[in-house]
């Protein structure tokens, strides 16, 4: 099946640019090196997860879903991407269950602050039960 036939909602600013890496090119002896800037997709630091979510969110909406639930680690980029995708859609809500705390802080978790989706009480209770915290 062709991707053109699948439902898709545009979330990314595509195509993302290619940038020359002249110092790396020089360091490696002259082979021209380009870097694909998928961090510039425009959705919570993007990348391949944004591209995947364009299809997953469209499929959920086409199926009549009004809530998308994604579960991941406390510093999950996929969870941050899902929350950001739903933050831009009218009358939609993304839920993120964060059952554990990171062992040590990770700078990649910081960009999620602007995308704080609501976490209902039942999700918080489920997360506590899953980790043994009551």
PDB file of N, CA and C in Angstrom, residues 2-101:
ATOM      1  N   UNK A   2       0.508   2.214  -0.769  1.00  0.00           N
ATOM      2  CA  UNK A   2       1.240   3.473  -0.877  1.00  0.00           C
ATOM      3  C   UNK A   2       0.923   4.389   0.312  1.00  0.00           C
ATOM      4  N   UNK A   3       1.921   5.116   0.797  1.00  0.00           N
ATOM      5  CA  UNK A   3       1.704   6.053   1.904  1.00  0.00           C
ATOM      6  C   UNK A   3       0.683   7.127   1.543  1.00  0.00           C
ATOM      7  N   UNK A   4       0.606   7.487   0.266  1.00  0.00           N
ATOM      8  CA  UNK A   4      -0.347   8.510  -0.170  1.00  0.00           C
ATOM      9  C   UNK A   4      -1.794   8.103   0.087  1.00  0.00           C
ATOM     10  N   UNK A   5      -2.040   6.819   0.256  1.00  0.00           N
ATOM     11  CA  UNK A   5      -3.411   6.335   0.462  1.00  0.00           C
ATOM     12  C   UNK A   5      -3.800   6.301   1.935  1.00  0.00           C
ATOM     13  N   UNK A   6      -2.849   6.487   2.814  1.00  0.00           N
ATOM     14  CA  UNK A   6      -3.123   6.457   4.253  1.00  0.00           C
ATOM     15  C   UNK A   6      -3.548   7.840   4.740  1.00  0.00           C
ATOM     16  N   UNK A   7      -4.444   7.893   5.747  1.00  0.00           N
ATOM     17  CA  UNK A   7      -4.799   9.201   6.314  1.00  0.00           C
ATOM     18  C   UNK A   7      -3.575   9.835   6.972  1.00  0.00           C
ATOM     19  N   UNK A   8      -3.453  11.148   6.789  1.00  0.00           N
ATOM     20  CA  UNK A   8      -2.307  11.869   7.333  1.00  0.00           C
ATOM     21  C   UNK A   8      -2.739  13.263   7.748  1.00  0.00           C
ATOM     22  N   UNK A   9      -2.246  13.705   8.883  1.00  0.00           N
ATOM     23  CA  UNK A   9      -2.470  15.069   9.329  1.00  0.00           C
ATOM     24  C   UNK A   9      -1.102  15.744   9.361  1.00  0.00           C
ATOM     25  N   UNK A  10      -0.991  16.904   8.776  1.00  0.00           N
ATOM     26  CA  UNK A  10       0.308  17.585   8.683  1.00  0.00           C
ATOM     27  C   UNK A  10       0.678  18.223  10.019  1.00  0.00           C
ATOM     28  N   UNK A  11       1.755  17.736  10.597  1.00  0.00           N
ATOM     29  CA  UNK A  11       2.265  18.258  11.860  1.00  0.00           C
ATOM     30  C   UNK A  11       3.643  18.871  11.694  1.00  0.00           C
ATOM     31  N   UNK A  12       4.368  18.433  10.685  1.00  0.00           N
ATOM     32  CA  UNK A  12       5.755  18.841  10.504  1.00  0.00           C
ATOM     33  C   UNK A  12       5.895  19.897   9.421  1.00  0.00           C
ATOM     34  N   UNK A  13       6.878  20.745   9.595  1.00  0.00           N
ATOM     35  CA  UNK A  13       7.264  21.703   8.560  1.00  0.00           C
ATOM     36  C   UNK A  13       8.282  20.989   7.674  1.00  0.00           C
ATOM     37  N   UNK A  14       7.812  20.481   6.559  1.00  0.00           N
ATOM     38  CA  UNK A  14       8.658  19.684   5.672  1.00  0.00           C
ATOM     39  C   UNK A  14       8.796  20.357   4.320  1.00  0.00           C
ATOM     40  N   UNK A  15       9.826  20.102   3.591  1.00  0.00           N
ATOM     41  CA  UNK A  15      10.982  19.293   3.982  1.00  0.00           C
ATOM     42  C   UNK A  15      11.902  20.069   4.923  1.00  0.00           C
ATOM     43  N   UNK A  16      12.599  19.333   5.772  1.00  0.00           N
ATOM     44  CA  UNK A  16      13.580  19.965   6.641  1.00  0.00           C
ATOM     45  C   UNK A  16      14.859  20.195   5.838  1.00  0.00           C
ATOM     46  N   UNK A  17      15.634  21.202   6.219  1.00  0.00           N
ATOM     47  CA  UNK A  17      16.796  21.558   5.402  1.00  0.00           C
ATOM     48  C   UNK A  17      17.977  20.604   5.569  1.00  0.00           C
ATOM     49  N   UNK A  18      18.827  20.644   4.556  1.00  0.00           N
ATOM     50  CA  UNK A  18      20.145  20.011   4.617  1.00  0.00           C
ATOM     51  C   UNK A  18      21.148  21.133   4.838  1.00  0.00           C
ATOM     52  N   UNK A  19      22.083  20.919   5.752  1.00  0.00           N
ATOM     53  CA  UNK A  19      23.105  21.932   5.996  1.00  0.00           C
ATOM     54  C   UNK A  19      24.476  21.349   5.734  1.00  0.00           C
ATOM     55  N   UNK A  20      25.303  22.161   5.117  1.00  0.00           N
ATOM     56  CA  UNK A  20      26.694  21.773   4.875  1.00  0.00           C
ATOM     57  C   UNK A  20      27.413  21.648   6.213  1.00  0.00           C
ATOM     58  N   UNK A  21      28.346  20.712   6.281  1.00  0.00           N
ATOM     59  CA  UNK A  21      29.215  20.552   7.446  1.00  0.00           C
ATOM     60  C   UNK A  21      30.654  20.707   6.976  1.00  0.00           C
ATOM     61  N   UNK A  22      31.075  21.941   6.695  1.00  0.00           N
ATOM     62  CA  UNK A  22      32.389  22.144   6.074  1.00  0.00           C
ATOM     63  C   UNK A  22      33.580  21.698   6.927  1.00  0.00           C
ATOM     64  N   UNK A  23      33.499  21.904   8.231  1.00  0.00           N
ATOM     65  CA  UNK A  23      34.640  21.496   9.071  1.00  0.00           C
ATOM     66  C   UNK A  23      34.743  19.978   9.151  1.00  0.00           C
ATOM     67  N   UNK A  24      33.600  19.292   9.215  1.00  0.00           N
ATOM     68  CA  UNK A  24      33.620  17.828   9.218  1.00  0.00           C
ATOM     69  C   UNK A  24      34.084  17.308   7.862  1.00  0.00           C
ATOM     70  N   UNK A  25      33.631  17.946   6.793  1.00  0.00           N
ATOM     71  CA  UNK A  25      34.090  17.585   5.452  1.00  0.00           C
ATOM     72  C   UNK A  25      35.609  17.671   5.371  1.00  0.00           C
ATOM     73  N   UNK A  26      36.159  18.777   5.880  1.00  0.00           N
ATOM     74  CA  UNK A  26      37.610  18.971   5.861  1.00  0.00           C
ATOM     75  C   UNK A  26      38.322  17.944   6.731  1.00  0.00           C
ATOM     76  N   UNK A  27      37.776  17.692   7.926  1.00  0.00           N
ATOM     77  CA  UNK A  27      38.408  16.743   8.847  1.00  0.00           C
ATOM     78  C   UNK A  27      38.434  15.329   8.277  1.00  0.00           C
ATOM     79  N   UNK A  28      37.449  14.994   7.453  1.00  0.00           N
ATOM     80  CA  UNK A  28      37.392  13.644   6.889  1.00  0.00           C
ATOM     81  C   UNK A  28      38.031  13.544   5.514  1.00  0.00           C
ATOM     82  N   UNK A  29      38.663  14.592   5.092  1.00  0.00           N
ATOM     83  CA  UNK A  29      39.428  14.500   3.868  1.00  0.00           C
ATOM     84  C   UNK A  29      38.703  14.903   2.605  1.00  0.00           C
ATOM     85  N   UNK A  30      37.669  15.676   2.707  1.00  0.00           N
ATOM     86  CA  UNK A  30      37.085  16.246   1.507  1.00  0.00           C
ATOM     87  C   UNK A  30      35.770  15.687   1.016  1.00  0.00           C
ATOM     88  N   UNK A  31      35.293  14.584   1.531  1.00  0.00           N
ATOM     89  CA  UNK A  31      33.973  14.089   1.118  1.00  0.00           C
ATOM     90  C   UNK A  31      32.922  15.097   1.582  1.00  0.00           C
ATOM     91  N   UNK A  32      32.071  15.551   0.684  1.00  0.00           N
ATOM     92  CA  UNK A  32      31.051  16.554   1.039  1.00  0.00           C
ATOM     93  C   UNK A  32      30.041  15.930   2.009  1.00  0.00           C
ATOM     94  N   UNK A  33      29.871  16.567   3.152  1.00  0.00           N
ATOM     95  CA  UNK A  33      28.953  16.042   4.168  1.00  0.00           C
ATOM     96  C   UNK A  33      27.832  17.040   4.392  1.00  0.00           C
ATOM     97  N   UNK A  34      26.612  16.523   4.355  1.00  0.00           N
ATOM     98  CA  UNK A  34      25.413  17.306   4.624  1.00  0.00           C
ATOM     99  C   UNK A  34      24.712  16.694   5.823  1.00  0.00           C
ATOM    100  N   UNK A  35      24.090  17.547   6.644  1.00  0.00           N
ATOM    101  CA  UNK A  35      23.356  17.089   7.822  1.00  0.00           C
ATOM    102  C   UNK A  35      21.886  17.401   7.619  1.00  0.00           C
ATOM    103  N   UNK A  36      21.032  16.390   7.734  1.00  0.00           N
ATOM    104  CA  UNK A  36      19.583  16.571   7.623  1.00  0.00           C
ATOM    105  C   UNK A  36      19.084  17.094   8.955  1.00  0.00           C
ATOM    106  N   UNK A  37      18.415  18.239   8.977  1.00  0.00           N
ATOM    107  CA  UNK A  37      18.006  18.923  10.200  1.00  0.00           C
ATOM    108  C   UNK A  37      16.575  18.567  10.590  1.00  0.00           C
ATOM    109  N   UNK A  38      16.331  17.316  10.948  1.00  0.00           N
ATOM    110  CA  UNK A  38      14.995  16.907  11.375  1.00  0.00           C
ATOM    111  C   UNK A  38      14.600  17.477  12.722  1.00  0.00           C
ATOM    112  N   UNK A  39      15.550  18.122  13.424  1.00  0.00           N
ATOM    113  CA  UNK A  39      15.190  18.816  14.658  1.00  0.00           C
ATOM    114  C   UNK A  39      14.394  20.083  14.352  1.00  0.00           C
ATOM    115  N   UNK A  40      14.288  20.437  13.076  1.00  0.00           N
ATOM    116  CA  UNK A  40      13.575  21.653  12.675  1.00  0.00           C
ATOM    117  C   UNK A  40      12.200  21.362  12.079  1.00  0.00           C
ATOM    118  N   UNK A  41      11.600  20.234  12.441  1.00  0.00           N
ATOM    119  CA  UNK A  41      10.269  19.922  11.911  1.00  0.00           C
ATOM    120  C   UNK A  41       9.197  20.843  12.482  1.00  0.00           C
ATOM    121  N   UNK A  42       9.497  21.517  13.590  1.00  0.00           N
ATOM    122  CA  UNK A  42       8.558  22.480  14.140  1.00  0.00           C
ATOM    123  C   UNK A  42       7.660  21.946  15.235  1.00  0.00           C
ATOM    124  N   UNK A  43       7.809  20.703  15.629  1.00  0.00           N
ATOM    125  CA  UNK A  43       6.951  20.120  16.655  1.00  0.00           C
ATOM    126  C   UNK A  43       7.810  19.515  17.760  1.00  0.00           C
ATOM    127  N   UNK A  44       7.970  20.231  18.849  1.00  0.00           N
ATOM    128  CA  UNK A  44       8.669  19.727  20.044  1.00  0.00           C
ATOM    129  C   UNK A  44       9.973  19.002  19.714  1.00  0.00           C
ATOM    130  N   UNK A  45      10.804  19.623  18.923  1.00  0.00           N
ATOM    131  CA  UNK A  45      12.113  19.116  18.552  1.00  0.00           C
ATOM    132  C   UNK A  45      12.082  17.928  17.615  1.00  0.00           C
ATOM    133  N   UNK A  46      10.939  17.626  17.061  1.00  0.00           N
ATOM    134  CA  UNK A  46      10.705  16.786  15.906  1.00  0.00           C
ATOM    135  C   UNK A  46      11.509  15.540  15.675  1.00  0.00           C
ATOM    136  N   UNK A  47      11.782  15.322  14.399  1.00  0.00           N
ATOM    137  CA  UNK A  47      12.481  14.125  13.963  1.00  0.00           C
ATOM    138  C   UNK A  47      11.522  13.091  13.421  1.00  0.00           C
ATOM    139  N   UNK A  48      12.010  11.862  13.378  1.00  0.00           N
ATOM    140  CA  UNK A  48      11.202  10.793  12.788  1.00  0.00           C
ATOM    141  C   UNK A  48       9.907  10.533  13.562  1.00  0.00           C
ATOM    142  N   UNK A  49       9.872  10.869  14.831  1.00  0.00           N
ATOM    143  CA  UNK A  49       8.642  10.658  15.613  1.00  0.00           C
ATOM    144  C   UNK A  49       7.513  11.554  15.115  1.00  0.00           C
ATOM    145  N   UNK A  50       7.848  12.764  14.685  1.00  0.00           N
ATOM    146  CA  UNK A  50       6.829  13.653  14.133  1.00  0.00           C
ATOM    147  C   UNK A  50       6.239  13.054  12.871  1.00  0.00           C
ATOM    148  N   UNK A  51       7.090  12.537  12.016  1.00  0.00           N
ATOM    149  CA  UNK A  51       6.622  11.928  10.768  1.00  0.00           C
ATOM    150  C   UNK A  51       5.686  10.756  11.057  1.00  0.00           C
ATOM    151  N   UNK A  52       6.050   9.929  12.024  1.00  0.00           N
ATOM    152  CA  UNK A  52       5.218   8.776  12.400  1.00  0.00           C
ATOM    153  C   UNK A  52       3.879   9.240  12.973  1.00  0.00           C
ATOM    154  N   UNK A  53       3.910  10.260  13.827  1.00  0.00           N
ATOM    155  CA  UNK A  53       2.682  10.746  14.451  1.00  0.00           C
ATOM    156  C   UNK A  53       1.710  11.344  13.438  1.00  0.00           C
ATOM    157  N   UNK A  54       2.196  11.856  12.319  1.00  0.00           N
ATOM    158  CA  UNK A  54       1.296  12.374  11.289  1.00  0.00           C
ATOM    159  C   UNK A  54       0.318  11.287  10.848  1.00  0.00           C
ATOM    160  N   UNK A  55       0.788  10.055  10.794  1.00  0.00           N
ATOM    161  CA  UNK A  55      -0.068   8.938  10.386  1.00  0.00           C
ATOM    162  C   UNK A  55      -0.863   8.365  11.559  1.00  0.00           C
ATOM    163  N   UNK A  56      -0.221   8.231  12.716  1.00  0.00           N
ATOM    164  CA  UNK A  56      -0.917   7.661  13.879  1.00  0.00           C
ATOM    165  C   UNK A  56      -2.078   8.541  14.343  1.00  0.00           C
ATOM    166  N   UNK A  57      -1.845   9.860  14.427  1.00  0.00           N
ATOM    167  CA  UNK A  57      -2.893  10.774  14.876  1.00  0.00           C
ATOM    168  C   UNK A  57      -4.022  10.829  13.853  1.00  0.00           C
ATOM    169  N   UNK A  58      -3.682  10.868  12.568  1.00  0.00           N
ATOM    170  CA  UNK A  58      -4.714  10.885  11.517  1.00  0.00           C
ATOM    171  C   UNK A  58      -5.561   9.628  11.579  1.00  0.00           C
ATOM    172  N   UNK A  59      -4.944   8.480  11.818  1.00  0.00           N
ATOM    173  CA  UNK A  59      -5.686   7.223  11.913  1.00  0.00           C
ATOM    174  C   UNK A  59      -6.610   7.238  13.128  1.00  0.00           C
ATOM    175  N   UNK A  60      -6.117   7.756  14.244  1.00  0.00           N
ATOM    176  CA  UNK A  60      -6.948   7.834  15.455  1.00  0.00           C
ATOM    177  C   UNK A  60      -8.151   8.750  15.220  1.00  0.00           C
ATOM    178  N   UNK A  61      -7.925   9.907  14.608  1.00  0.00           N
ATOM    179  CA  UNK A  61      -9.016  10.843  14.334  1.00  0.00           C
ATOM    180  C   UNK A  61     -10.016  10.247  13.349  1.00  0.00           C
ATOM    181  N   UNK A  62      -9.505   9.562  12.324  1.00  0.00           N
ATOM    182  CA  UNK A  62     -10.391   8.929  11.337  1.00  0.00           C
ATOM    183  C   UNK A  62     -11.233   7.834  11.986  1.00  0.00           C
ATOM    184  N   UNK A  63     -10.699   7.220  13.029  1.00  0.00           N
ATOM    185  CA  UNK A  63     -11.426   6.173  13.743  1.00  0.00           C
ATOM    186  C   UNK A  63     -12.362   6.710  14.810  1.00  0.00           C
ATOM    187  N   UNK A  64     -12.450   8.022  14.944  1.00  0.00           N
ATOM    188  CA  UNK A  64     -13.374   8.624  15.901  1.00  0.00           C
ATOM    189  C   UNK A  64     -12.805   8.816  17.297  1.00  0.00           C
ATOM    190  N   UNK A  65     -11.517   8.635  17.478  1.00  0.00           N
ATOM    191  CA  UNK A  65     -10.927   8.805  18.808  1.00  0.00           C
ATOM    192  C   UNK A  65     -10.981  10.264  19.229  1.00  0.00           C
ATOM    193  N   UNK A  66     -11.258  10.490  20.496  1.00  0.00           N
ATOM    194  CA  UNK A  66     -11.201  11.852  21.007  1.00  0.00           C
ATOM    195  C   UNK A  66     -10.113  11.991  22.063  1.00  0.00           C
ATOM    196  N   UNK A  67      -9.445  10.901  22.395  1.00  0.00           N
ATOM    197  CA  UNK A  67      -8.317  10.924  23.309  1.00  0.00           C
ATOM    198  C   UNK A  67      -7.282   9.937  22.785  1.00  0.00           C
ATOM    199  N   UNK A  68      -6.035  10.325  22.840  1.00  0.00           N
ATOM    200  CA  UNK A  68      -4.948   9.414  22.513  1.00  0.00           C
ATOM    201  C   UNK A  68      -4.127   9.250  23.777  1.00  0.00           C
ATOM    202  N   UNK A  69      -3.875   8.020  24.129  1.00  0.00           N
ATOM    203  CA  UNK A  69      -3.100   7.708  25.327  1.00  0.00           C
ATOM    204  C   UNK A  69      -1.788   7.097  24.880  1.00  0.00           C
ATOM    205  N   UNK A  70      -0.702   7.662  25.321  1.00  0.00           N
ATOM    206  CA  UNK A  70       0.603   7.080  25.048  1.00  0.00           C
ATOM    207  C   UNK A  70       1.333   6.955  26.364  1.00  0.00           C
ATOM    208  N   UNK A  71       2.057   5.882  26.511  1.00  0.00           N
ATOM    209  CA  UNK A  71       2.753   5.608  27.768  1.00  0.00           C
ATOM    210  C   UNK A  71       4.235   5.504  27.462  1.00  0.00           C
ATOM    211  N   UNK A  72       5.036   6.124  28.287  1.00  0.00           N
ATOM    212  CA  UNK A  72       6.472   6.038  28.100  1.00  0.00           C
ATOM    213  C   UNK A  72       7.196   6.433  29.361  1.00  0.00           C
ATOM    214  N   UNK A  73       8.483   6.359  29.274  1.00  0.00           N
ATOM    215  CA  UNK A  73       9.322   6.733  30.405  1.00  0.00           C
ATOM    216  C   UNK A  73       9.159   8.217  30.707  1.00  0.00           C
ATOM    217  N   UNK A  74       9.622   8.605  31.859  1.00  0.00           N
ATOM    218  CA  UNK A  74       9.461   9.995  32.296  1.00  0.00           C
ATOM    219  C   UNK A  74      10.055  10.990  31.312  1.00  0.00           C
ATOM    220  N   UNK A  75      11.062  10.602  30.575  1.00  0.00           N
ATOM    221  CA  UNK A  75      11.718  11.522  29.652  1.00  0.00           C
ATOM    222  C   UNK A  75      11.509  11.090  28.197  1.00  0.00           C
ATOM    223  N   UNK A  76      10.373  10.480  27.928  1.00  0.00           N
ATOM    224  CA  UNK A  76      10.096   9.943  26.601  1.00  0.00           C
ATOM    225  C   UNK A  76       9.893  11.046  25.558  1.00  0.00           C
ATOM    226  N   UNK A  77      10.692  11.011  24.502  1.00  0.00           N
ATOM    227  CA  UNK A  77      10.508  11.948  23.405  1.00  0.00           C
ATOM    228  C   UNK A  77       9.193  11.669  22.678  1.00  0.00           C
ATOM    229  N   UNK A  78       8.812  10.396  22.576  1.00  0.00           N
ATOM    230  CA  UNK A  78       7.550  10.064  21.907  1.00  0.00           C
ATOM    231  C   UNK A  78       6.361  10.663  22.665  1.00  0.00           C
ATOM    232  N   UNK A  79       6.390  10.580  23.992  1.00  0.00           N
ATOM    233  CA  UNK A  79       5.300  11.166  24.778  1.00  0.00           C
ATOM    234  C   UNK A  79       5.250  12.676  24.587  1.00  0.00           C
ATOM    235  N   UNK A  80       6.402  13.327  24.585  1.00  0.00           N
ATOM    236  CA  UNK A  80       6.441  14.771  24.387  1.00  0.00           C
ATOM    237  C   UNK A  80       5.897  15.126  23.005  1.00  0.00           C
ATOM    238  N   UNK A  81       6.256  14.357  22.003  1.00  0.00           N
ATOM    239  CA  UNK A  81       5.776  14.597  20.639  1.00  0.00           C
ATOM    240  C   UNK A  81       4.262  14.424  20.559  1.00  0.00           C
ATOM    241  N   UNK A  82       3.737  13.374  21.183  1.00  0.00           N
ATOM    242  CA  UNK A  82       2.294  13.128  21.153  1.00  0.00           C
ATOM    243  C   UNK A  82       1.542  14.263  21.830  1.00  0.00           C
ATOM    244  N   UNK A  83       2.035  14.702  22.968  1.00  0.00           N
ATOM    245  CA  UNK A  83       1.392  15.810  23.675  1.00  0.00           C
ATOM    246  C   UNK A  83       1.410  17.074  22.818  1.00  0.00           C
ATOM    247  N   UNK A  84       2.533  17.350  22.178  1.00  0.00           N
ATOM    248  CA  UNK A  84       2.641  18.548  21.338  1.00  0.00           C
ATOM    249  C   UNK A  84       1.703  18.448  20.134  1.00  0.00           C
ATOM    250  N   UNK A  85       1.583  17.271  19.551  1.00  0.00           N
ATOM    251  CA  UNK A  85       0.696  17.084  18.398  1.00  0.00           C
ATOM    252  C   UNK A  85      -0.751  17.381  18.787  1.00  0.00           C
ATOM    253  N   UNK A  86      -1.155  16.906  19.951  1.00  0.00           N
ATOM    254  CA  UNK A  86      -2.537  17.122  20.373  1.00  0.00           C
ATOM    255  C   UNK A  86      -2.782  18.521  20.902  1.00  0.00           C
ATOM    256  N   UNK A  87      -1.762  19.155  21.392  1.00  0.00           N
ATOM    257  CA  UNK A  87      -1.941  20.524  21.883  1.00  0.00           C
ATOM    258  C   UNK A  87      -2.373  21.457  20.763  1.00  0.00           C
ATOM    259  N   UNK A  88      -2.011  21.131  19.532  1.00  0.00           N
ATOM    260  CA  UNK A  88      -2.353  21.977  18.394  1.00  0.00           C
ATOM    261  C   UNK A  88      -3.670  21.640  17.731  1.00  0.00           C
ATOM    262  N   UNK A  89      -4.363  20.623  18.196  1.00  0.00           N
ATOM    263  CA  UNK A  89      -5.635  20.225  17.589  1.00  0.00           C
ATOM    264  C   UNK A  89      -6.793  20.711  18.445  1.00  0.00           C
ATOM    265  N   UNK A  90      -7.835  21.268  17.833  1.00  0.00           N
ATOM    266  CA  UNK A  90      -8.972  21.743  18.621  1.00  0.00           C
ATOM    267  C   UNK A  90      -9.737  20.588  19.266  1.00  0.00           C
ATOM    268  N   UNK A  91     -10.182  20.798  20.483  1.00  0.00           N
ATOM    269  CA  UNK A  91     -11.013  19.838  21.210  1.00  0.00           C
ATOM    270  C   UNK A  91     -10.376  18.465  21.354  1.00  0.00           C
ATOM    271  N   UNK A  92      -9.082  18.408  21.432  1.00  0.00           N
ATOM    272  CA  UNK A  92      -8.387  17.131  21.616  1.00  0.00           C
ATOM    273  C   UNK A  92      -7.511  17.233  22.845  1.00  0.00           C
ATOM    274  N   UNK A  93      -7.256  16.079  23.431  1.00  0.00           N
ATOM    275  CA  UNK A  93      -6.432  16.066  24.630  1.00  0.00           C
ATOM    276  C   UNK A  93      -5.489  14.887  24.552  1.00  0.00           C
ATOM    277  N   UNK A  94      -4.250  15.106  24.857  1.00  0.00           N
ATOM    278  CA  UNK A  94      -3.272  14.025  24.930  1.00  0.00           C
ATOM    279  C   UNK A  94      -2.973  13.768  26.394  1.00  0.00           C
ATOM    280  N   UNK A  95      -2.887  12.533  26.753  1.00  0.00           N
ATOM    281  CA  UNK A  95      -2.590  12.151  28.130  1.00  0.00           C
ATOM    282  C   UNK A  95      -1.233  11.487  28.159  1.00  0.00           C
ATOM    283  N   UNK A  96      -0.497  11.775  29.190  1.00  0.00           N
ATOM    284  CA  UNK A  96       0.807  11.166  29.312  1.00  0.00           C
ATOM    285  C   UNK A  96       0.942  10.596  30.703  1.00  0.00           C
ATOM    286  N   UNK A  97       1.198   9.313  30.782  1.00  0.00           N
ATOM    287  CA  UNK A  97       1.380   8.653  32.072  1.00  0.00           C
ATOM    288  C   UNK A  97       2.873   8.508  32.300  1.00  0.00           C
ATOM    289  N   UNK A  98       3.326   9.025  33.426  1.00  0.00           N
ATOM    290  CA  UNK A  98       4.759   8.980  33.742  1.00  0.00           C
ATOM    291  C   UNK A  98       4.949   8.173  35.016  1.00  0.00           C
ATOM    292  N   UNK A  99       5.068   6.844  34.903  1.00  0.00           N
ATOM    293  CA  UNK A  99       5.104   6.024  36.105  1.00  0.00           C
ATOM    294  C   UNK A  99       6.377   6.095  36.929  1.00  0.00           C
ATOM    295  N   UNK A 100       7.474   6.516  36.371  1.00  0.00           N
ATOM    296  CA  UNK A 100       8.689   6.540  37.178  1.00  0.00           C
ATOM    297  C   UNK A 100       9.416   7.862  37.021  1.00  0.00           C
ATOM    298  N   UNK A 101      10.257   8.145  37.983  1.00  0.00           N
ATOM    299  CA  UNK A 101      11.096   9.336  37.947  1.00  0.00           C
ATOM    300  C   UNK A 101      12.438   8.936  37.344  1.00  0.00           C
TER     301      UNK A 101
END
